Amino acid sequence: MDRSNDTDLTRIFDTIEYPEAYRVTYLANAIVFPAYGEIKRDFGLVRAEYILLACLSHFDVLTAQEVARISRRPRNTISRAVHRMLNESYLERSPDPADGRQSKLKITPKGRALHDEISGYLSRRQDEVLAALNAEERATLTALLKKAALHTAKLDD
Amino acid sequence: MDRSNDTDLTRIFDTIEYPEAYRVTYLANAIVFPAYGEIKRDFGLVRAEYILLACLSHFDVLTAQEVARISRRPRNTISRAVHRMLNESYLERSPDPADGRQSKLKITPKGRALHDEISGYLSRRQDEVLAALNAEERATLTALLKKAALHTAKLDD
DNA sequence: CATTTGTTGTTCCATTTGGAACAATATGCG
DNA sequence: CGCATATTGTTCCAAATGGAACAACAAATG
């Protein structure tokens, strides 16, 4: 196709009123959408479900509420994901003896194995998207992202 | 509340298998979710609708397909947004004489005014989230994000 | 020029999503 | 203790979402 006459769709990166927010969101979408599509196709998981897996892979035990806070998703979404993942025995739940409202969630070996497969999809896509950066640039980006993320976590306590 | 015994929910920033992807997505969510909630509450717009406004604010004329490409959303989502925004006369549509399949979309002054209000919400939240970075760090981050974003746009052509 | 293939915008439909209300439990305060 | 307020997980319901099929048109190929 002749694209010589096409609009340059990347101009908006510079003209948008909120450049950092736009670029961050653009990159997040560029990573998550394709990976999410593949994960759904290959494993039948929806987003809240693999997020649940990811959280439980990195903490020994969490409540549903904590998963919701980490992932910034509504509690009911997480609640549904918990039921489906319990059903497939990707995780297990035990009542908290100290607080009758909440339950403790733990990932099972089967769940961990699934997470390991899934995280490969996300790592691969991450590396594709960041391929334009050399090692030093990437390290700088990673450090700045962490600084901002830690601040943001405190901000929204 | 006594949090001395709570799990540190930010540990996952370091232990996750895809740190850059996780942090980028975390920041994107931290910016977009609250701003999106406010925009919905104050203006009744859903995400595809303000995305449409943002795109048309930065290009003289676009087709629905181009908006879908810029925003990585399915065409039908954009199609619906176009109808609602036409109805509210936030934009106008004219058939393309050179191609009977597509129409050219343009934002109206009313639409531009709405976008100006909305972008304030996103800019504000962006600045809150990035408040931990000094001017130099922020400039570095912005430049690295742009480099990655431009590469990604080419990657997915 | 005829036929096949691709593209655009739309509608249909099933699924996902998230706000609101709810019951059960916990906490704060008089 | 007893009552008001907050929190957790859940269900309900309306809305948003995205894949698939479709009609209209365009481009490519023989």
Short mmCIF file of N, CA and C in Angstrom, two decimals, chain A:
data_model
loop_
_atom_site.label_atom_id
_atom_site.label_comp_id
_atom_site.label_asym_id
_atom_site.label_seq_id
_atom_site.Cartn_x
_atom_site.Cartn_y
_atom_site.Cartn_z
N MET A 1 0.84 -1.20 0.00
CA MET A 1 0.00 0.00 0.00
C MET A 1 0.87 1.25 0.00
N ASP A 2 0.45 2.28 -0.68
CA ASP A 2 1.19 3.53 -0.68
C ASP A 2 0.83 4.34 0.55
N ARG A 3 1.82 4.52 1.43
CA ARG A 3 1.55 5.24 2.67
C ARG A 3 2.18 6.63 2.65
N SER A 4 2.72 7.03 1.50
CA SER A 4 3.43 8.30 1.45
C SER A 4 2.52 9.46 1.84
N ASN A 5 1.24 9.28 1.67
CA ASN A 5 0.31 10.36 1.92
C ASN A 5 -0.38 10.24 3.28
N ASP A 6 -0.05 9.21 4.03
CA ASP A 6 -0.75 8.95 5.28
C ASP A 6 -0.34 9.95 6.37
N THR A 7 -1.25 10.13 7.29
CA THR A 7 -0.96 10.91 8.48
C THR A 7 0.05 10.17 9.33
N ASP A 8 0.98 10.90 9.91
CA ASP A 8 1.92 10.30 10.85
C ASP A 8 1.25 10.21 12.21
N LEU A 9 0.87 9.00 12.56
CA LEU A 9 0.05 8.80 13.75
C LEU A 9 0.84 8.93 15.04
N THR A 10 2.16 9.11 14.94
CA THR A 10 2.96 9.21 16.16
C THR A 10 3.19 10.67 16.59
N ARG A 11 2.70 11.60 15.80
CA ARG A 11 2.87 13.01 16.18
C ARG A 11 2.27 13.31 17.54
N ILE A 12 1.20 12.59 17.87
CA ILE A 12 0.49 12.85 19.12
C ILE A 12 1.38 12.64 20.34
N PHE A 13 2.43 11.84 20.20
CA PHE A 13 3.36 11.67 21.32
C PHE A 13 3.90 13.02 21.79
N ASP A 14 4.09 13.93 20.86
CA ASP A 14 4.67 15.22 21.21
C ASP A 14 3.63 16.29 21.52
N THR A 15 2.48 16.19 20.90
CA THR A 15 1.52 17.28 21.03
C THR A 15 0.53 17.08 22.17
N ILE A 16 0.44 15.89 22.69
CA ILE A 16 -0.54 15.62 23.74
C ILE A 16 -0.22 16.44 25.00
N GLU A 17 -1.24 16.83 25.72
CA GLU A 17 -1.08 17.70 26.88
C GLU A 17 -0.43 16.98 28.06
N TYR A 18 -0.48 15.68 28.07
CA TYR A 18 0.06 14.89 29.20
C TYR A 18 0.99 13.82 28.62
N PRO A 19 2.21 14.27 28.20
CA PRO A 19 3.09 13.39 27.42
C PRO A 19 3.52 12.14 28.17
N GLU A 20 3.92 12.29 29.43
CA GLU A 20 4.37 11.11 30.17
C GLU A 20 3.21 10.14 30.36
N ALA A 21 2.08 10.66 30.78
CA ALA A 21 0.92 9.77 30.98
C ALA A 21 0.57 9.06 29.69
N TYR A 22 0.61 9.79 28.58
CA TYR A 22 0.23 9.18 27.31
C TYR A 22 1.20 8.09 26.91
N ARG A 23 2.48 8.36 27.04
CA ARG A 23 3.48 7.38 26.62
C ARG A 23 3.47 6.16 27.53
N VAL A 24 3.34 6.40 28.81
CA VAL A 24 3.27 5.26 29.74
C VAL A 24 2.07 4.38 29.41
N THR A 25 0.94 5.01 29.20
CA THR A 25 -0.26 4.24 28.89
C THR A 25 -0.12 3.53 27.55
N TYR A 26 0.48 4.22 26.60
CA TYR A 26 0.70 3.61 25.29
C TYR A 26 1.54 2.35 25.40
N LEU A 27 2.64 2.46 26.15
CA LEU A 27 3.53 1.30 26.30
C LEU A 27 2.83 0.18 27.08
N ALA A 28 2.12 0.55 28.12
CA ALA A 28 1.41 -0.47 28.89
C ALA A 28 0.43 -1.22 27.99
N ASN A 29 -0.33 -0.49 27.20
CA ASN A 29 -1.27 -1.14 26.28
C ASN A 29 -0.54 -2.01 25.27
N ALA A 30 0.57 -1.49 24.77
CA ALA A 30 1.32 -2.22 23.74
C ALA A 30 1.87 -3.53 24.30
N ILE A 31 2.15 -3.57 25.57
CA ILE A 31 2.63 -4.81 26.17
C ILE A 31 1.46 -5.71 26.55
N VAL A 32 0.48 -5.13 27.23
CA VAL A 32 -0.54 -5.95 27.87
C VAL A 32 -1.57 -6.50 26.88
N PHE A 33 -2.00 -5.70 25.92
CA PHE A 33 -3.06 -6.16 25.03
C PHE A 33 -2.66 -7.40 24.25
N PRO A 34 -1.53 -7.38 23.54
CA PRO A 34 -1.17 -8.60 22.80
C PRO A 34 -0.94 -9.79 23.73
N ALA A 35 -0.23 -9.57 24.83
CA ALA A 35 0.04 -10.67 25.75
C ALA A 35 -1.27 -11.22 26.33
N TYR A 36 -2.16 -10.31 26.68
CA TYR A 36 -3.45 -10.70 27.24
C TYR A 36 -4.23 -11.55 26.24
N GLY A 37 -4.19 -11.14 24.99
CA GLY A 37 -4.89 -11.91 23.96
C GLY A 37 -4.34 -13.32 23.84
N GLU A 38 -3.02 -13.44 23.86
CA GLU A 38 -2.41 -14.77 23.77
C GLU A 38 -2.74 -15.63 24.99
N ILE A 39 -2.72 -15.01 26.16
CA ILE A 39 -3.00 -15.76 27.39
C ILE A 39 -4.43 -16.25 27.41
N LYS A 40 -5.33 -15.42 26.94
CA LYS A 40 -6.73 -15.83 26.87
C LYS A 40 -6.91 -16.98 25.89
N ARG A 41 -6.24 -16.84 24.74
CA ARG A 41 -6.37 -17.87 23.72
C ARG A 41 -5.77 -19.19 24.19
N ASP A 42 -4.59 -19.13 24.81
CA ASP A 42 -3.87 -20.36 25.13
C ASP A 42 -4.31 -20.98 26.45
N PHE A 43 -4.79 -20.19 27.40
CA PHE A 43 -5.09 -20.73 28.72
C PHE A 43 -6.52 -20.43 29.18
N GLY A 44 -7.23 -19.59 28.44
CA GLY A 44 -8.61 -19.28 28.82
C GLY A 44 -8.74 -18.42 30.06
N LEU A 45 -7.66 -17.72 30.40
CA LEU A 45 -7.72 -16.88 31.59
C LEU A 45 -8.09 -15.44 31.22
N VAL A 46 -8.91 -14.79 32.04
CA VAL A 46 -9.15 -13.36 31.84
C VAL A 46 -8.18 -12.61 32.72
N ARG A 47 -8.14 -11.31 32.54
CA ARG A 47 -7.08 -10.52 33.13
C ARG A 47 -7.01 -10.65 34.64
N ALA A 48 -8.16 -10.55 35.29
CA ALA A 48 -8.14 -10.63 36.75
C ALA A 48 -7.57 -11.95 37.23
N GLU A 49 -7.71 -12.97 36.42
CA GLU A 49 -7.24 -14.28 36.85
C GLU A 49 -5.72 -14.40 36.82
N TYR A 50 -5.09 -13.91 35.76
CA TYR A 50 -3.64 -14.03 35.78
C TYR A 50 -3.02 -12.99 36.71
N ILE A 51 -3.70 -11.90 36.93
CA ILE A 51 -3.22 -10.95 37.93
C ILE A 51 -3.22 -11.59 39.31
N LEU A 52 -4.28 -12.31 39.59
CA LEU A 52 -4.36 -13.03 40.86
C LEU A 52 -3.20 -14.01 41.00
N LEU A 53 -2.94 -14.77 39.94
CA LEU A 53 -1.81 -15.69 39.94
C LEU A 53 -0.50 -14.96 40.19
N ALA A 54 -0.32 -13.84 39.49
CA ALA A 54 0.94 -13.11 39.63
C ALA A 54 1.14 -12.63 41.06
N CYS A 55 0.09 -12.09 41.65
CA CYS A 55 0.20 -11.62 43.03
C CYS A 55 0.56 -12.76 43.96
N LEU A 56 -0.14 -13.87 43.83
CA LEU A 56 0.08 -14.97 44.76
C LEU A 56 1.41 -15.67 44.51
N SER A 57 2.00 -15.45 43.34
CA SER A 57 3.32 -16.02 43.09
C SER A 57 4.41 -15.26 43.82
N HIS A 58 4.09 -14.07 44.30
CA HIS A 58 5.13 -13.23 44.87
C HIS A 58 4.90 -12.88 46.33
N PHE A 59 3.85 -13.44 46.90
CA PHE A 59 3.60 -13.30 48.33
C PHE A 59 3.13 -14.65 48.85
N ASP A 60 3.62 -15.04 50.00
CA ASP A 60 3.23 -16.34 50.54
C ASP A 60 1.73 -16.45 50.70
N VAL A 61 1.14 -15.41 51.25
CA VAL A 61 -0.30 -15.46 51.54
C VAL A 61 -0.86 -14.05 51.43
N LEU A 62 -2.03 -13.96 50.81
CA LEU A 62 -2.69 -12.66 50.64
C LEU A 62 -4.19 -12.84 50.86
N THR A 63 -4.85 -11.78 51.25
CA THR A 63 -6.32 -11.78 51.23
C THR A 63 -6.78 -11.24 49.88
N ALA A 64 -8.03 -11.49 49.57
CA ALA A 64 -8.58 -10.98 48.31
C ALA A 64 -8.49 -9.46 48.27
N GLN A 65 -8.71 -8.86 49.39
CA GLN A 65 -8.64 -7.40 49.47
C GLN A 65 -7.25 -6.88 49.12
N GLU A 66 -6.25 -7.57 49.61
CA GLU A 66 -4.88 -7.14 49.31
C GLU A 66 -4.59 -7.27 47.81
N VAL A 67 -5.07 -8.33 47.22
CA VAL A 67 -4.89 -8.48 45.77
C VAL A 67 -5.57 -7.32 45.04
N ALA A 68 -6.74 -6.95 45.50
CA ALA A 68 -7.45 -5.84 44.87
C ALA A 68 -6.65 -4.55 45.00
N ARG A 69 -6.03 -4.35 46.15
CA ARG A 69 -5.24 -3.13 46.34
C ARG A 69 -4.01 -3.14 45.45
N ILE A 70 -3.31 -4.26 45.42
CA ILE A 70 -2.11 -4.34 44.59
C ILE A 70 -2.44 -4.06 43.13
N SER A 71 -3.54 -4.60 42.67
CA SER A 71 -3.84 -4.57 41.24
C SER A 71 -4.79 -3.43 40.86
N ARG A 72 -5.27 -2.68 41.86
CA ARG A 72 -6.20 -1.59 41.58
C ARG A 72 -7.44 -2.06 40.82
N ARG A 73 -7.94 -3.21 41.17
CA ARG A 73 -9.18 -3.66 40.56
C ARG A 73 -10.25 -3.79 41.62
N PRO A 74 -11.51 -3.69 41.23
CA PRO A 74 -12.58 -3.77 42.21
C PRO A 74 -12.61 -5.14 42.87
N ARG A 75 -13.09 -5.13 44.12
CA ARG A 75 -13.09 -6.37 44.89
C ARG A 75 -13.91 -7.47 44.22
N ASN A 76 -15.02 -7.10 43.63
CA ASN A 76 -15.87 -8.16 43.07
C ASN A 76 -15.20 -8.87 41.90
N THR A 77 -14.40 -8.15 41.16
CA THR A 77 -13.66 -8.78 40.07
C THR A 77 -12.70 -9.83 40.62
N ILE A 78 -12.00 -9.47 41.69
CA ILE A 78 -11.07 -10.41 42.30
C ILE A 78 -11.83 -11.59 42.90
N SER A 79 -12.95 -11.30 43.51
CA SER A 79 -13.76 -12.36 44.12
C SER A 79 -14.12 -13.43 43.09
N ARG A 80 -14.56 -12.99 41.94
CA ARG A 80 -14.90 -13.94 40.88
C ARG A 80 -13.68 -14.73 40.43
N ALA A 81 -12.56 -14.03 40.28
CA ALA A 81 -11.34 -14.72 39.85
C ALA A 81 -10.95 -15.79 40.87
N VAL A 82 -11.09 -15.46 42.15
CA VAL A 82 -10.74 -16.43 43.21
C VAL A 82 -11.58 -17.69 43.05
N HIS A 83 -12.87 -17.54 42.82
CA HIS A 83 -13.72 -18.71 42.69
C HIS A 83 -13.30 -19.59 41.53
N ARG A 84 -13.05 -18.97 40.39
CA ARG A 84 -12.65 -19.77 39.23
C ARG A 84 -11.32 -20.46 39.47
N MET A 85 -10.39 -19.76 40.08
CA MET A 85 -9.06 -20.34 40.28
C MET A 85 -9.08 -21.41 41.38
N LEU A 86 -9.95 -21.25 42.35
CA LEU A 86 -10.14 -22.30 43.34
C LEU A 86 -10.66 -23.57 42.66
N ASN A 87 -11.63 -23.36 41.81
CA ASN A 87 -12.27 -24.47 41.10
C ASN A 87 -11.27 -25.28 40.27
N GLU A 88 -10.31 -24.59 39.69
CA GLU A 88 -9.28 -25.25 38.89
C GLU A 88 -8.09 -25.65 39.75
N SER A 89 -8.22 -25.43 41.04
CA SER A 89 -7.16 -25.71 42.02
C SER A 89 -5.82 -25.09 41.64
N TYR A 90 -5.88 -23.85 41.16
CA TYR A 90 -4.68 -23.06 40.99
C TYR A 90 -4.30 -22.36 42.29
N LEU A 91 -5.23 -22.33 43.25
CA LEU A 91 -4.93 -21.74 44.55
C LEU A 91 -5.81 -22.41 45.60
N GLU A 92 -5.47 -22.15 46.87
CA GLU A 92 -6.28 -22.68 47.97
C GLU A 92 -6.59 -21.59 48.96
N ARG A 93 -7.70 -21.78 49.67
CA ARG A 93 -8.19 -20.73 50.56
C ARG A 93 -8.43 -21.31 51.94
N SER A 94 -7.99 -20.58 52.96
CA SER A 94 -8.29 -21.01 54.32
C SER A 94 -8.76 -19.82 55.13
N PRO A 95 -9.80 -20.02 55.95
CA PRO A 95 -10.31 -18.91 56.74
C PRO A 95 -9.26 -18.40 57.70
N ASP A 96 -9.26 -17.10 57.91
CA ASP A 96 -8.33 -16.49 58.85
C ASP A 96 -8.92 -16.62 60.26
N PRO A 97 -8.24 -17.36 61.14
CA PRO A 97 -8.81 -17.57 62.49
C PRO A 97 -8.89 -16.25 63.26
N ALA A 98 -8.07 -15.29 62.91
CA ALA A 98 -8.04 -14.03 63.66
C ALA A 98 -9.06 -13.02 63.15
N ASP A 99 -9.62 -13.26 61.98
CA ASP A 99 -10.59 -12.32 61.41
C ASP A 99 -11.58 -13.08 60.54
N GLY A 100 -12.77 -13.24 61.05
CA GLY A 100 -13.77 -14.08 60.39
C GLY A 100 -14.24 -13.56 59.06
N ARG A 101 -13.90 -12.30 58.73
CA ARG A 101 -14.37 -11.76 57.44
C ARG A 101 -13.52 -12.23 56.29
N GLN A 102 -12.25 -12.39 56.55
CA GLN A 102 -11.36 -12.61 55.42
C GLN A 102 -10.77 -14.02 55.40
N SER A 103 -10.28 -14.40 54.24
CA SER A 103 -9.63 -15.69 54.06
C SER A 103 -8.23 -15.47 53.51
N LYS A 104 -7.38 -16.41 53.79
CA LYS A 104 -6.01 -16.35 53.29
C LYS A 104 -5.91 -17.16 52.02
N LEU A 105 -5.30 -16.59 51.01
CA LEU A 105 -5.15 -17.25 49.72
C LEU A 105 -3.70 -17.65 49.52
N LYS A 106 -3.51 -18.85 49.01
CA LYS A 106 -2.16 -19.32 48.68
C LYS A 106 -2.18 -19.97 47.32
N ILE A 107 -1.10 -19.81 46.58
CA ILE A 107 -1.03 -20.44 45.27
C ILE A 107 -0.62 -21.90 45.45
N THR A 108 -1.09 -22.76 44.56
CA THR A 108 -0.70 -24.18 44.57
C THR A 108 0.45 -24.38 43.58
N PRO A 109 1.14 -25.52 43.66
CA PRO A 109 2.18 -25.80 42.66
C PRO A 109 1.63 -25.73 41.24
N LYS A 110 0.42 -26.23 41.04
CA LYS A 110 -0.19 -26.14 39.71
C LYS A 110 -0.35 -24.69 39.27
N GLY A 111 -0.78 -23.85 40.20
CA GLY A 111 -0.93 -22.43 39.89
C GLY A 111 0.40 -21.77 39.58
N ARG A 112 1.41 -22.16 40.34
CA ARG A 112 2.72 -21.57 40.11
C ARG A 112 3.27 -21.97 38.74
N ALA A 113 3.04 -23.19 38.38
CA ALA A 113 3.49 -23.65 37.06
C ALA A 113 2.81 -22.85 35.95
N LEU A 114 1.52 -22.62 36.13
CA LEU A 114 0.79 -21.84 35.14
C LEU A 114 1.34 -20.41 35.07
N HIS A 115 1.58 -19.84 36.23
CA HIS A 115 2.14 -18.48 36.25
C HIS A 115 3.48 -18.42 35.53
N ASP A 116 4.30 -19.44 35.71
CA ASP A 116 5.61 -19.44 35.06
C ASP A 116 5.46 -19.41 33.54
N GLU A 117 4.49 -20.17 33.05
CA GLU A 117 4.26 -20.14 31.61
C GLU A 117 3.81 -18.76 31.16
N ILE A 118 2.86 -18.22 31.89
CA ILE A 118 2.26 -16.94 31.50
C ILE A 118 3.26 -15.81 31.55
N SER A 119 4.11 -15.82 32.57
CA SER A 119 5.03 -14.69 32.70
C SER A 119 6.01 -14.64 31.52
N GLY A 120 6.23 -15.78 30.88
CA GLY A 120 7.05 -15.78 29.69
C GLY A 120 6.45 -14.93 28.58
N TYR A 121 5.14 -14.99 28.42
CA TYR A 121 4.46 -14.18 27.41
C TYR A 121 4.72 -12.71 27.66
N LEU A 122 4.59 -12.31 28.92
CA LEU A 122 4.73 -10.89 29.24
C LEU A 122 6.18 -10.44 29.13
N SER A 123 7.12 -11.29 29.57
CA SER A 123 8.54 -10.92 29.45
C SER A 123 8.93 -10.76 27.99
N ARG A 124 8.50 -11.68 27.16
CA ARG A 124 8.84 -11.59 25.75
C ARG A 124 8.33 -10.29 25.14
N ARG A 125 7.08 -10.00 25.40
CA ARG A 125 6.51 -8.79 24.80
C ARG A 125 7.17 -7.54 25.37
N GLN A 126 7.48 -7.55 26.64
CA GLN A 126 8.21 -6.45 27.26
C GLN A 126 9.52 -6.20 26.53
N ASP A 127 10.25 -7.27 26.23
CA ASP A 127 11.56 -7.10 25.60
C ASP A 127 11.42 -6.60 24.17
N GLU A 128 10.39 -7.02 23.48
CA GLU A 128 10.15 -6.49 22.14
C GLU A 128 9.91 -4.99 22.18
N VAL A 129 9.07 -4.58 23.12
CA VAL A 129 8.68 -3.17 23.19
C VAL A 129 9.87 -2.30 23.59
N LEU A 130 10.76 -2.83 24.43
CA LEU A 130 11.89 -2.04 24.92
C LEU A 130 13.17 -2.28 24.11
N ALA A 131 13.04 -2.95 22.99
CA ALA A 131 14.23 -3.34 22.23
C ALA A 131 15.02 -2.14 21.72
N ALA A 132 14.39 -0.97 21.63
CA ALA A 132 15.09 0.19 21.11
C ALA A 132 16.09 0.77 22.12
N LEU A 133 16.00 0.37 23.37
CA LEU A 133 16.88 0.93 24.40
C LEU A 133 18.11 0.03 24.59
N ASN A 134 19.29 0.66 24.73
CA ASN A 134 20.47 -0.13 25.08
C ASN A 134 20.46 -0.43 26.58
N ALA A 135 21.44 -1.22 27.02
CA ALA A 135 21.40 -1.71 28.40
C ALA A 135 21.38 -0.58 29.42
N GLU A 136 22.16 0.45 29.15
CA GLU A 136 22.23 1.55 30.12
C GLU A 136 20.91 2.33 30.15
N GLU A 137 20.39 2.60 28.98
CA GLU A 137 19.10 3.31 28.92
C GLU A 137 18.01 2.52 29.62
N ARG A 138 18.03 1.23 29.39
CA ARG A 138 16.99 0.41 29.99
C ARG A 138 17.11 0.39 31.50
N ALA A 139 18.35 0.34 32.00
CA ALA A 139 18.54 0.36 33.45
C ALA A 139 18.06 1.68 34.05
N THR A 140 18.35 2.77 33.34
CA THR A 140 17.89 4.07 33.81
C THR A 140 16.37 4.13 33.85
N LEU A 141 15.76 3.67 32.75
CA LEU A 141 14.29 3.66 32.71
C LEU A 141 13.72 2.84 33.86
N THR A 142 14.29 1.67 34.08
CA THR A 142 13.79 0.79 35.11
C THR A 142 13.86 1.45 36.49
N ALA A 143 14.97 2.13 36.74
CA ALA A 143 15.14 2.78 38.04
C ALA A 143 14.15 3.93 38.22
N LEU A 144 13.95 4.71 37.17
CA LEU A 144 13.02 5.84 37.29
C LEU A 144 11.59 5.35 37.46
N LEU A 145 11.27 4.28 36.75
CA LEU A 145 9.92 3.72 36.89
C LEU A 145 9.69 3.25 38.33
N LYS A 146 10.72 2.65 38.90
CA LYS A 146 10.57 2.16 40.27
C LYS A 146 10.36 3.31 41.24
N LYS A 147 11.15 4.35 41.06
CA LYS A 147 11.02 5.50 41.95
C LYS A 147 9.61 6.07 41.90
N ALA A 148 9.10 6.22 40.69
CA ALA A 148 7.75 6.76 40.54
C ALA A 148 6.70 5.80 41.10
N ALA A 149 6.91 4.52 40.87
CA ALA A 149 5.92 3.54 41.32
C ALA A 149 5.87 3.48 42.84
N LEU A 150 7.03 3.52 43.48
CA LEU A 150 7.05 3.48 44.94
C LEU A 150 6.37 4.72 45.52
N HIS A 151 6.65 5.85 44.92
CA HIS A 151 5.99 7.07 45.37
C HIS A 151 4.48 6.96 45.22
N THR A 152 4.05 6.43 44.09
CA THR A 152 2.63 6.31 43.81
C THR A 152 1.94 5.37 44.80
N ALA A 153 2.63 4.30 45.14
CA ALA A 153 2.05 3.35 46.09
C ALA A 153 1.80 4.03 47.44
N LYS A 154 2.76 4.88 47.84
CA LYS A 154 2.58 5.61 49.10
C LYS A 154 1.44 6.62 48.97
N LEU A 155 1.44 7.28 47.82
CA LEU A 155 0.43 8.32 47.56
C LEU A 155 -0.99 7.79 47.77
N ASP A 156 -1.23 6.57 47.36
CA ASP A 156 -2.59 6.02 47.36
C ASP A 156 -2.77 5.01 48.49
N ASP A 157 -2.32 5.34 49.67
CA ASP A 157 -2.39 4.36 50.76
C ASP A 157 -3.78 4.30 51.39
#
